[in-house]
Amino acid sequence: MTPLSRPFSSLLAAVLLSACAITVDPVQTPNAGLTQQAVFSAGVPQTSLPMVTSGWWRSLGSSELDALIEALATSNPDLAAASLRVLQSELELGTTRAQGRPTVTAGLARTTTSATDFAGDRETKRTVDLSASIRWESDLWGRISSEGDASAARLLATGYDRDALANSLIASVVRTYISIAFDRWQIGATQRIVDSRETSLAIAQDRFGLGVEGTTAGTVSSAEENLAAARADLPDLELSILRNGNALDVLAGRVPNSRSDISGRLPARLPNMAFSTGRPIDLLHRRPDIRAAEARLASANANINVSLADRFPSLTLNGSLRSGGDLDQILDIDNVVASLTADLLLTVFDAGRGSRLVSLRRAEAEELAQSYVATVLAAVAEVEDALAGERLLAERSRLLSARLTAAHEATAIARERYRDGTGTYLTLLDASRSEASAETAFLNVERSRWLNRVDLMLALGGTWSPAVAPARNAREEDV
């Protein structure tokens, strides 16, 4: 060993040992304040009931809806783009992991030279140059493996993002289908109101024609206006169905208005909850958006290790073989030139860039940890809101159902009294309008209950199954 090599070796060893002493603890995944004992305020945590799973829309018993969601799964462009993003992440992971493997290159060159000597003779010489090289970077400090870990975590996050998008799109299909169903139900209710007001108009016209006291031309005009107002609601409902049908076509990856009318068949009543809501902590592994946030935090932690490893020396081995000459010489072992080199590179001074980069990556991870907490808390809030909606909307539905029953009876009594001359048209008009308002309010709250159930299933990350399957039985109506 030369006099210069010993101090250099000692200095390098000291630098390596000091670098090895640098460690950074990963940012831990927060628990977001959730405990094993925590329960939802209005949840059903009983283990005797099944937990939610995938495929929850099938419990609605609509083959039409099943077909729409199958079309969504195979033809929706947003979902296809999300799947391609997953593919890109898979390819990125393969590329990243390939960095830890040797790179081998080979070359073959043929050279032809011609020269003319002083005697005028032309001489042609052909030579062949054959070469091969290999390059390999040693993963001494885990930089390459950490890059692989970060890429693998990004792949997981991308996959969970695709799952979350699929859940959201499926919920959009179900919500739109429910809206169509209730629009058709509303059309049926409106048509009944139209029929009722046509009857009232006929009675008013008969009484006016007979000259019954208290029945004037104004009474007839008022009845005609009341009838026209009811009929005017029908085009709006038809337009809503058309727009929702186009929305379903887009979700299914079809040209809008490219299919026949959607029937919108649903059970006459919303099935009772017959599933376990689980506990808030169950959302951590059930919700794909939470899993995606967790994976992003894992990727950020791996990037901290990458930035830390970049401060360590890199060791690269390079080897080459070369042989040249005539065709009969290139395979001669005596004509082969081989070399092997090792490159050890260490950043001696970077004005603190390396340490700041480590701090930056840690700050990014801490930000993602807070984003994870926000995602978890939002998920719990969504479940709590939907569970509260289950209770309060059911109560509102019960009250509005009683109001609708009373409104039907009041209208029937007012019409009969007007027919026999013991009641006035104004009383009948007020009863008719109150009946229409009660019908609309009841249908709206029922629509809200169905949509809230979809929100609950999406918030829980799975499915629901009614105690008695409602599929195409006597209680199912065309709505």
Short mmCIF file of C-alpha atoms in Angstrom, two decimals:
data_model
loop_
_atom_site.label_atom_id
_atom_site.label_comp_id
_atom_site.label_asym_id
_atom_site.label_seq_id
_atom_site.Cartn_x
_atom_site.Cartn_y
_atom_site.Cartn_z
CA MET A 1 0.00 0.00 0.00
CA THR A 2 1.41 3.40 -0.96
CA PRO A 3 1.74 6.21 1.57
CA LEU A 4 -1.14 8.08 -0.07
CA SER A 5 -3.53 5.15 -0.14
CA ARG A 6 -3.57 4.54 3.63
CA PRO A 7 -4.85 8.04 4.60
CA PHE A 8 -7.34 7.92 1.75
CA SER A 9 -8.63 4.53 2.90
CA SER A 10 -8.89 5.73 6.49
CA LEU A 11 -10.80 8.84 5.40
CA LEU A 12 -13.17 6.77 3.25
CA ALA A 13 -13.80 4.33 6.11
CA ALA A 14 -14.56 7.21 8.46
CA VAL A 15 -16.99 8.74 5.96
CA LEU A 16 -18.75 5.42 5.45
CA LEU A 17 -19.07 4.81 9.17
CA SER A 18 -20.45 8.30 9.74
CA ALA A 19 -22.94 7.82 6.91
CA CYS A 20 -24.06 4.52 8.35
CA ALA A 21 -24.85 6.28 11.62
CA ILE A 22 -27.51 8.47 9.91
CA THR A 23 -30.99 7.05 10.45
CA VAL A 24 -34.49 8.48 9.99
CA ASP A 25 -37.52 6.95 11.67
CA PRO A 26 -40.49 6.48 9.31
CA VAL A 27 -43.65 8.51 9.78
CA GLN A 28 -46.13 6.18 11.47
CA THR A 29 -49.65 5.66 10.18
CA PRO A 30 -51.91 7.59 12.60
CA ASN A 31 -54.85 5.84 14.25
CA ALA A 32 -57.02 8.94 13.69
CA GLY A 33 -58.40 8.58 17.20
CA LEU A 34 -60.14 5.26 16.44
CA THR A 35 -60.12 2.46 19.00
CA GLN A 36 -61.21 -1.16 18.94
CA GLN A 37 -64.09 -0.33 21.29
CA ALA A 38 -65.49 2.63 19.32
CA VAL A 39 -68.89 2.08 17.67
CA PHE A 40 -71.10 4.08 15.36
CA SER A 41 -73.77 6.06 17.17
CA ALA A 42 -76.59 4.35 15.28
CA GLY A 43 -74.73 1.33 13.93
CA VAL A 44 -75.45 -2.38 13.99
CA PRO A 45 -72.15 -3.98 15.12
CA GLN A 46 -73.64 -7.42 15.89
CA THR A 47 -71.44 -10.20 14.65
CA SER A 48 -74.48 -12.41 14.03
CA LEU A 49 -75.28 -10.32 10.93
CA PRO A 50 -73.14 -10.40 7.78
CA MET A 51 -70.69 -7.61 7.06
CA VAL A 52 -71.01 -5.70 3.83
CA THR A 53 -69.23 -7.04 0.75
CA SER A 54 -69.14 -6.25 -2.94
CA GLY A 55 -72.05 -6.60 -5.35
CA TRP A 56 -74.60 -4.83 -3.14
CA TRP A 57 -76.72 -3.62 -6.06
CA ARG A 58 -77.77 -7.19 -6.88
CA SER A 59 -79.99 -7.24 -3.81
CA LEU A 60 -82.28 -4.77 -5.61
CA GLY A 61 -83.36 -7.64 -7.84
CA SER A 62 -83.19 -5.66 -11.09
CA SER A 63 -81.65 -7.50 -14.02
CA GLU A 64 -81.73 -4.21 -15.92
CA LEU A 65 -79.58 -2.55 -13.27
CA ASP A 66 -77.24 -5.56 -13.21
CA ALA A 67 -76.74 -5.21 -16.97
CA LEU A 68 -75.99 -1.49 -16.64
CA ILE A 69 -73.30 -2.13 -14.05
CA GLU A 70 -71.80 -4.94 -16.12
CA ALA A 71 -71.60 -2.49 -19.04
CA LEU A 72 -69.98 0.03 -16.71
CA ALA A 73 -67.33 -2.49 -15.67
CA THR A 74 -66.41 -3.33 -19.25
CA SER A 75 -66.97 -0.09 -21.18
CA ASN A 76 -66.71 2.95 -18.91
CA PRO A 77 -63.82 5.10 -20.21
CA ASP A 78 -62.96 6.57 -16.80
CA LEU A 79 -62.67 3.09 -15.31
CA ALA A 80 -60.63 1.93 -18.30
CA ALA A 81 -58.29 4.91 -17.82
CA ALA A 82 -57.92 4.01 -14.14
CA SER A 83 -57.00 0.44 -15.11
CA LEU A 84 -54.39 1.80 -17.51
CA ARG A 85 -52.95 3.88 -14.70
CA VAL A 86 -52.60 0.68 -12.71
CA LEU A 87 -50.82 -0.90 -15.68
CA GLN A 88 -48.48 2.08 -15.88
CA SER A 89 -47.68 1.69 -12.18
CA GLU A 90 -46.94 -2.00 -12.71
CA LEU A 91 -44.55 -1.16 -15.55
CA GLU A 92 -42.94 1.56 -13.45
CA LEU A 93 -42.38 -0.95 -10.66
CA GLY A 94 -40.74 -3.39 -13.07
CA THR A 95 -38.51 -0.63 -14.42
CA THR A 96 -37.50 0.45 -10.94
CA ARG A 97 -36.63 -3.05 -9.79
CA ALA A 98 -34.61 -3.62 -12.96
CA GLN A 99 -32.13 -0.97 -11.77
CA GLY A 100 -30.69 -3.50 -9.35
CA ARG A 101 -29.83 -5.95 -12.12
CA PRO A 102 -26.77 -5.87 -14.38
CA THR A 103 -26.94 -4.14 -17.76
CA VAL A 104 -25.23 -6.06 -20.56
CA THR A 105 -24.50 -4.59 -23.98
CA ALA A 106 -22.78 -6.09 -27.01
CA GLY A 107 -21.52 -4.62 -30.25
CA LEU A 108 -20.23 -5.84 -33.56
CA ALA A 109 -18.53 -3.57 -36.09
CA ARG A 110 -17.08 -4.42 -39.48
CA THR A 111 -14.58 -2.10 -41.15
CA THR A 112 -13.41 -2.22 -44.75
CA THR A 113 -10.40 -0.15 -45.81
CA SER A 114 -8.90 0.21 -49.27
CA ALA A 115 -5.53 1.69 -50.17
CA THR A 116 -3.43 2.02 -53.34
CA ASP A 117 0.34 1.67 -53.07
CA PHE A 118 2.98 3.47 -55.15
CA ALA A 119 2.91 0.68 -57.70
CA GLY A 120 -0.77 1.30 -58.30
CA ASP A 121 -1.93 -1.88 -56.69
CA ARG A 122 -5.14 -1.59 -54.66
CA GLU A 123 -5.29 -3.45 -51.37
CA THR A 124 -8.53 -4.06 -49.44
CA LYS A 125 -8.55 -5.04 -45.77
CA ARG A 126 -11.55 -6.15 -43.74
CA THR A 127 -11.55 -6.23 -39.95
CA VAL A 128 -14.17 -7.09 -37.37
CA ASP A 129 -14.45 -5.53 -33.90
CA LEU A 130 -16.46 -7.50 -31.30
CA SER A 131 -17.20 -5.98 -27.88
CA ALA A 132 -19.29 -6.67 -24.83
CA SER A 133 -19.73 -4.78 -21.58
CA ILE A 134 -21.54 -5.23 -18.29
CA ARG A 135 -22.49 -2.60 -15.74
CA TRP A 136 -23.93 -3.21 -12.28
CA GLU A 137 -24.67 -0.79 -9.49
CA SER A 138 -24.47 -2.29 -6.03
CA ASP A 139 -27.36 -1.51 -3.73
CA LEU A 140 -25.11 -1.03 -0.72
CA TRP A 141 -27.42 1.35 1.15
CA GLY A 142 -30.79 0.15 -0.06
CA ARG A 143 -31.52 3.05 -2.42
CA ILE A 144 -32.68 0.83 -5.25
CA SER A 145 -34.72 -1.43 -2.98
CA SER A 146 -36.30 1.64 -1.36
CA GLU A 147 -37.20 3.01 -4.78
CA GLY A 148 -38.81 -0.36 -5.46
CA ASP A 149 -40.73 -0.13 -2.18
CA ALA A 150 -41.94 3.36 -3.07
CA SER A 151 -43.00 2.20 -6.53
CA ALA A 152 -44.76 -0.86 -5.11
CA ALA A 153 -46.68 1.34 -2.65
CA ARG A 154 -47.67 3.68 -5.49
CA LEU A 155 -48.94 0.66 -7.38
CA LEU A 156 -51.09 -0.29 -4.40
CA ALA A 157 -52.41 3.27 -4.13
CA THR A 158 -53.25 3.34 -7.82
CA GLY A 159 -55.10 0.06 -7.52
CA TYR A 160 -57.08 1.31 -4.54
CA ASP A 161 -57.86 4.53 -6.44
CA ARG A 162 -59.29 2.41 -9.24
CA ASP A 163 -61.40 0.45 -6.73
CA ALA A 164 -62.66 3.67 -5.15
CA LEU A 165 -63.53 5.04 -8.58
CA ALA A 166 -65.36 1.82 -9.46
CA ASN A 167 -67.36 2.04 -6.23
CA SER A 168 -68.21 5.66 -6.93
CA LEU A 169 -69.25 4.96 -10.53
CA ILE A 170 -71.39 2.00 -9.47
CA ALA A 171 -73.08 4.20 -6.88
CA SER A 172 -73.68 6.82 -9.58
CA VAL A 173 -75.35 4.20 -11.78
CA VAL A 174 -77.57 3.05 -8.91
CA ARG A 175 -78.45 6.62 -7.89
CA THR A 176 -79.35 7.52 -11.47
CA TYR A 177 -81.40 4.35 -11.85
CA ILE A 178 -83.23 5.16 -8.62
CA SER A 179 -83.93 8.67 -9.89
CA ILE A 180 -85.42 7.26 -13.07
CA ALA A 181 -87.54 4.84 -11.07
CA PHE A 182 -88.91 7.58 -8.86
CA ASP A 183 -89.45 9.92 -11.80
CA ARG A 184 -91.63 7.21 -13.34
CA TRP A 185 -93.37 6.76 -10.00
CA GLN A 186 -93.90 10.54 -9.87
CA ILE A 187 -95.34 10.44 -13.39
CA GLY A 188 -97.82 7.82 -12.24
CA ALA A 189 -98.78 9.92 -9.22
CA THR A 190 -99.07 13.06 -11.35
CA GLN A 191 -101.23 11.25 -13.86
CA ARG A 192 -103.56 10.21 -11.04
CA ILE A 193 -103.76 13.86 -9.97
CA VAL A 194 -104.51 14.82 -13.58
CA ASP A 195 -107.30 12.24 -13.70
CA SER A 196 -108.69 13.54 -10.42
CA ARG A 197 -108.65 17.14 -11.62
CA GLU A 198 -110.23 16.14 -14.91
CA THR A 199 -113.07 14.68 -12.86
CA SER A 200 -113.31 17.88 -10.82
CA LEU A 201 -113.37 19.95 -14.02
CA ALA A 202 -116.14 17.79 -15.45
CA ILE A 203 -118.21 18.26 -12.30
CA ALA A 204 -117.66 22.04 -12.42
CA GLN A 205 -118.68 22.17 -16.08
CA ASP A 206 -121.82 20.14 -15.42
CA ARG A 207 -122.80 22.34 -12.49
CA PHE A 208 -122.14 25.50 -14.49
CA GLY A 209 -124.18 24.14 -17.41
CA LEU A 210 -127.08 23.36 -15.09
CA GLY A 211 -126.87 26.83 -13.56
CA VAL A 212 -126.21 25.53 -10.05
CA GLU A 213 -125.91 28.40 -7.63
CA GLY A 214 -122.34 29.21 -6.67
CA THR A 215 -120.83 27.72 -9.81
CA THR A 216 -119.61 30.43 -12.16
CA ALA A 217 -117.43 30.72 -15.23
CA GLY A 218 -114.61 31.62 -12.86
CA THR A 219 -115.10 28.30 -11.10
CA VAL A 220 -114.66 26.47 -14.40
CA SER A 221 -111.60 28.55 -15.30
CA SER A 222 -110.05 27.82 -11.93
CA ALA A 223 -110.63 24.09 -12.47
CA GLU A 224 -109.05 24.32 -15.93
CA GLU A 225 -106.02 26.17 -14.52
CA ASN A 226 -105.65 23.56 -11.79
CA LEU A 227 -105.73 20.78 -14.38
CA ALA A 228 -103.22 22.55 -16.65
CA ALA A 229 -100.83 23.02 -13.72
CA ALA A 230 -100.85 19.28 -13.04
CA ARG A 231 -100.31 18.43 -16.71
CA ALA A 232 -97.40 20.90 -16.90
CA ASP A 233 -95.43 18.78 -14.43
CA LEU A 234 -95.31 15.80 -16.81
CA PRO A 235 -92.85 17.25 -19.42
CA ASP A 236 -90.36 18.12 -16.65
CA LEU A 237 -90.47 14.55 -15.38
CA GLU A 238 -90.05 13.14 -18.90
CA LEU A 239 -87.06 15.46 -19.43
CA SER A 240 -85.53 14.28 -16.16
CA ILE A 241 -85.89 10.65 -17.25
CA LEU A 242 -84.32 11.44 -20.62
CA ARG A 243 -81.35 13.21 -19.05
CA ASN A 244 -80.81 10.46 -16.51
CA GLY A 245 -81.03 7.87 -19.28
CA ASN A 246 -78.33 9.72 -21.19
CA ALA A 247 -76.23 9.86 -18.03
CA LEU A 248 -76.54 6.07 -17.69
CA ASP A 249 -75.50 5.65 -21.32
CA VAL A 250 -72.38 7.75 -20.68
CA LEU A 251 -71.56 5.77 -17.54
CA ALA A 252 -71.97 2.55 -19.52
CA GLY A 253 -69.67 3.84 -22.26
CA ARG A 254 -72.42 4.18 -24.86
CA VAL A 255 -73.53 7.01 -27.12
CA PRO A 256 -76.28 8.95 -25.26
CA ASN A 257 -79.85 8.00 -26.14
CA SER A 258 -78.61 4.84 -27.86
CA ARG A 259 -80.89 2.45 -25.95
CA SER A 260 -84.58 2.03 -25.33
CA ASP A 261 -86.36 3.53 -22.31
CA ILE A 262 -85.20 2.25 -18.94
CA SER A 263 -88.07 0.70 -17.03
CA GLY A 264 -86.73 1.45 -13.55
CA ARG A 265 -88.08 -1.50 -11.58
CA LEU A 266 -87.58 -1.32 -7.83
CA PRO A 267 -89.19 -2.94 -4.81
CA ALA A 268 -92.23 -1.04 -3.59
CA ARG A 269 -90.53 -0.41 -0.24
CA LEU A 270 -86.96 0.06 0.82
CA PRO A 271 -85.76 -3.23 2.41
CA ASN A 272 -84.86 -3.15 6.07
CA MET A 273 -81.19 -3.10 7.06
CA ALA A 274 -80.09 -6.70 7.55
CA PHE A 275 -76.33 -6.28 7.76
CA SER A 276 -73.72 -5.33 10.31
CA THR A 277 -72.28 -1.87 10.04
CA GLY A 278 -69.19 -3.06 11.86
CA ARG A 279 -67.11 -0.60 13.87
CA PRO A 280 -65.36 2.58 12.76
CA ILE A 281 -61.98 0.84 12.88
CA ASP A 282 -63.23 -1.68 10.29
CA LEU A 283 -63.27 1.13 7.73
CA LEU A 284 -59.47 1.18 7.75
CA HIS A 285 -59.34 -2.02 5.71
CA ARG A 286 -62.74 -1.81 4.00
CA ARG A 287 -62.55 1.62 2.37
CA PRO A 288 -60.29 1.74 -0.73
CA ASP A 289 -59.75 5.50 -0.34
CA ILE A 290 -58.33 4.93 3.15
CA ARG A 291 -56.14 2.09 1.88
CA ALA A 292 -54.92 4.36 -0.92
CA ALA A 293 -54.01 7.09 1.58
CA GLU A 294 -52.14 4.53 3.67
CA ALA A 295 -50.24 3.28 0.61
CA ARG A 296 -49.24 6.81 -0.34
CA LEU A 297 -47.83 7.33 3.14
CA ALA A 298 -45.84 4.09 2.77
CA SER A 299 -44.49 5.32 -0.56
CA ALA A 300 -43.46 8.62 1.02
CA ASN A 301 -41.64 6.78 3.82
CA ALA A 302 -39.75 4.75 1.23
CA ASN A 303 -38.79 7.99 -0.53
CA ILE A 304 -37.25 9.19 2.74
CA ASN A 305 -34.96 6.15 2.64
CA VAL A 306 -34.14 6.88 -1.01
CA SER A 307 -33.09 10.44 -0.22
CA LEU A 308 -31.08 9.19 2.76
CA ALA A 309 -29.30 6.53 0.68
CA ASP A 310 -28.39 9.17 -1.92
CA ARG A 311 -26.05 10.68 0.68
CA PHE A 312 -24.04 7.48 0.83
CA PRO A 313 -21.32 6.46 -1.65
CA SER A 314 -22.43 4.61 -4.77
CA LEU A 315 -20.48 1.61 -6.03
CA THR A 316 -20.67 0.68 -9.70
CA LEU A 317 -18.83 -2.25 -11.30
CA ASN A 318 -17.96 -2.09 -15.00
CA GLY A 319 -16.58 -4.93 -17.06
CA SER A 320 -15.76 -5.16 -20.74
CA LEU A 321 -14.42 -7.59 -23.32
CA ARG A 322 -13.10 -6.59 -26.72
CA SER A 323 -11.56 -8.45 -29.61
CA GLY A 324 -10.71 -7.18 -33.07
CA GLY A 325 -8.99 -8.16 -36.25
CA ASP A 326 -9.64 -10.56 -39.06
CA LEU A 327 -12.52 -12.99 -38.82
CA ASP A 328 -10.17 -15.77 -37.81
CA GLN A 329 -8.61 -13.62 -35.09
CA ILE A 330 -11.58 -12.33 -33.10
CA LEU A 331 -12.12 -15.64 -31.30
CA ASP A 332 -8.44 -16.02 -30.47
CA ILE A 333 -8.12 -15.76 -26.69
CA ASP A 334 -4.81 -14.00 -27.06
CA ASN A 335 -6.57 -11.25 -29.02
CA VAL A 336 -9.19 -10.57 -26.32
CA VAL A 337 -8.78 -7.51 -24.11
CA ALA A 338 -10.69 -7.55 -20.80
CA SER A 339 -11.13 -4.86 -18.19
CA LEU A 340 -12.86 -4.57 -14.84
CA THR A 341 -13.29 -1.29 -13.00
CA ALA A 342 -15.05 -0.20 -9.85
CA ASP A 343 -16.41 3.35 -9.45
CA LEU A 344 -16.96 4.56 -5.91
CA LEU A 345 -18.57 8.01 -5.85
CA LEU A 346 -19.22 10.04 -2.72
CA THR A 347 -20.67 13.53 -2.55
CA VAL A 348 -18.19 15.50 -0.47
CA PHE A 349 -19.97 18.88 -0.48
CA ASP A 350 -23.46 19.83 -1.64
CA ALA A 351 -24.19 22.91 0.52
CA GLY A 352 -26.68 20.93 2.63
CA ARG A 353 -28.82 19.84 -0.30
CA GLY A 354 -28.82 16.19 0.77
CA SER A 355 -29.96 16.82 4.34
CA ARG A 356 -32.63 19.29 3.20
CA LEU A 357 -33.90 16.75 0.70
CA VAL A 358 -34.28 14.20 3.49
CA SER A 359 -36.18 16.79 5.54
CA LEU A 360 -38.35 17.61 2.53
CA ARG A 361 -39.27 13.97 1.99
CA ARG A 362 -40.12 13.62 5.67
CA ALA A 363 -42.31 16.73 5.53
CA GLU A 364 -44.11 15.23 2.54
CA ALA A 365 -44.70 12.04 4.50
CA GLU A 366 -46.01 13.97 7.49
CA GLU A 367 -48.40 15.84 5.20
CA LEU A 368 -49.70 12.54 3.83
CA ALA A 369 -50.13 11.28 7.39
CA GLN A 370 -52.42 14.23 8.08
CA SER A 371 -54.25 13.60 4.81
CA TYR A 372 -54.74 10.03 5.96
CA VAL A 373 -56.32 11.26 9.20
CA ALA A 374 -58.61 13.59 7.24
CA THR A 375 -59.66 10.71 4.97
CA VAL A 376 -60.44 8.46 7.92
CA LEU A 377 -62.43 11.13 9.76
CA ALA A 378 -64.38 11.98 6.60
CA ALA A 379 -65.18 8.28 6.11
CA VAL A 380 -66.48 7.94 9.67
CA ALA A 381 -68.55 11.11 9.21
CA GLU A 382 -70.06 9.73 6.00
CA VAL A 383 -71.17 6.58 7.81
CA GLU A 384 -72.55 8.55 10.76
CA ASP A 385 -74.46 10.89 8.42
CA ALA A 386 -75.92 8.00 6.44
CA LEU A 387 -76.94 6.12 9.61
CA ALA A 388 -78.62 9.25 10.95
CA GLY A 389 -80.36 9.56 7.59
CA GLU A 390 -81.64 5.99 7.88
CA ARG A 391 -83.36 6.82 11.18
CA LEU A 392 -84.60 10.35 10.53
CA LEU A 393 -85.72 9.82 6.94
CA ALA A 394 -87.66 6.72 8.02
CA GLU A 395 -89.44 8.80 10.65
CA ARG A 396 -90.18 11.54 8.12
CA SER A 397 -91.48 8.93 5.69
CA ARG A 398 -93.84 7.59 8.35
CA LEU A 399 -95.22 11.06 9.06
CA LEU A 400 -95.59 11.96 5.39
CA SER A 401 -97.30 8.64 4.69
CA ALA A 402 -99.91 9.51 7.34
CA ARG A 403 -100.28 12.96 5.80
CA LEU A 404 -100.77 11.45 2.32
CA THR A 405 -103.43 9.06 3.58
CA ALA A 406 -105.30 11.94 5.21
CA ALA A 407 -104.92 14.05 2.06
CA HIS A 408 -106.43 11.28 -0.09
CA GLU A 409 -109.39 11.02 2.25
CA ALA A 410 -109.85 14.79 2.42
CA THR A 411 -109.86 15.09 -1.37
CA ALA A 412 -112.33 12.26 -1.76
CA ILE A 413 -114.69 13.83 0.80
CA ALA A 414 -114.37 17.30 -0.74
CA ARG A 415 -115.09 15.97 -4.22
CA GLU A 416 -118.14 14.03 -3.05
CA ARG A 417 -119.49 17.06 -1.18
CA TYR A 418 -118.91 19.26 -4.20
CA ARG A 419 -120.68 16.73 -6.40
CA ASP A 420 -123.80 16.63 -4.20
CA GLY A 421 -123.81 20.40 -3.71
CA THR A 422 -122.95 20.53 -0.01
CA GLY A 423 -119.38 21.73 -0.56
CA THR A 424 -117.63 24.50 -2.48
CA TYR A 425 -115.10 24.25 -5.28
CA LEU A 426 -112.58 26.25 -3.27
CA THR A 427 -112.61 23.54 -0.61
CA LEU A 428 -112.08 20.88 -3.30
CA LEU A 429 -109.32 22.96 -4.88
CA ASP A 430 -107.47 23.33 -1.56
CA ALA A 431 -107.81 19.61 -0.86
CA SER A 432 -106.57 18.71 -4.34
CA ARG A 433 -103.52 20.92 -4.06
CA SER A 434 -102.76 19.61 -0.58
CA GLU A 435 -103.03 16.06 -1.91
CA ALA A 436 -100.59 16.81 -4.74
CA SER A 437 -98.15 18.41 -2.30
CA ALA A 438 -98.40 15.43 0.07
CA GLU A 439 -97.84 12.96 -2.80
CA THR A 440 -94.76 14.82 -3.99
CA ALA A 441 -93.34 15.17 -0.47
CA PHE A 442 -93.80 11.46 0.22
CA LEU A 443 -92.14 10.41 -3.04
CA ASN A 444 -89.27 12.81 -2.42
CA VAL A 445 -88.56 11.42 1.04
CA GLU A 446 -88.74 7.86 -0.28
CA ARG A 447 -86.29 8.82 -3.01
CA SER A 448 -84.04 10.33 -0.33
CA ARG A 449 -84.22 7.11 1.69
CA TRP A 450 -83.11 5.02 -1.28
CA LEU A 451 -80.30 7.43 -2.16
CA ASN A 452 -79.24 7.56 1.49
CA ARG A 453 -79.02 3.75 1.54
CA VAL A 454 -76.69 3.93 -1.45
CA ASP A 455 -74.60 6.52 0.41
CA LEU A 456 -74.47 4.20 3.42
CA MET A 457 -73.31 1.23 1.37
CA LEU A 458 -70.66 3.34 -0.33
CA ALA A 459 -69.53 4.77 3.02
CA LEU A 460 -69.23 1.30 4.54
CA GLY A 461 -67.31 0.07 1.54
CA GLY A 462 -69.59 -2.82 0.61
CA THR A 463 -73.03 -4.26 0.14
CA TRP A 464 -76.31 -4.85 1.90
CA SER A 465 -78.76 -7.72 1.70
CA PRO A 466 -82.44 -7.48 2.71
CA ALA A 467 -83.81 -10.18 4.99
CA VAL A 468 -86.25 -11.23 2.27
CA ALA A 469 -85.02 -10.87 -1.29
CA PRO A 470 -87.32 -8.44 -3.09
CA ALA A 471 -86.44 -9.62 -6.56
CA ARG A 472 -89.40 -9.57 -8.91
CA ASN A 473 -92.11 -10.59 -6.45
CA ALA A 474 -95.63 -9.38 -5.79
CA ARG A 475 -94.37 -6.30 -3.95
CA GLU A 476 -92.28 -5.08 -6.90
CA GLU A 477 -93.82 -2.29 -8.95
CA ASP A 478 -93.02 -0.47 -12.14
CA VAL A 479 -92.22 2.96 -10.85
#
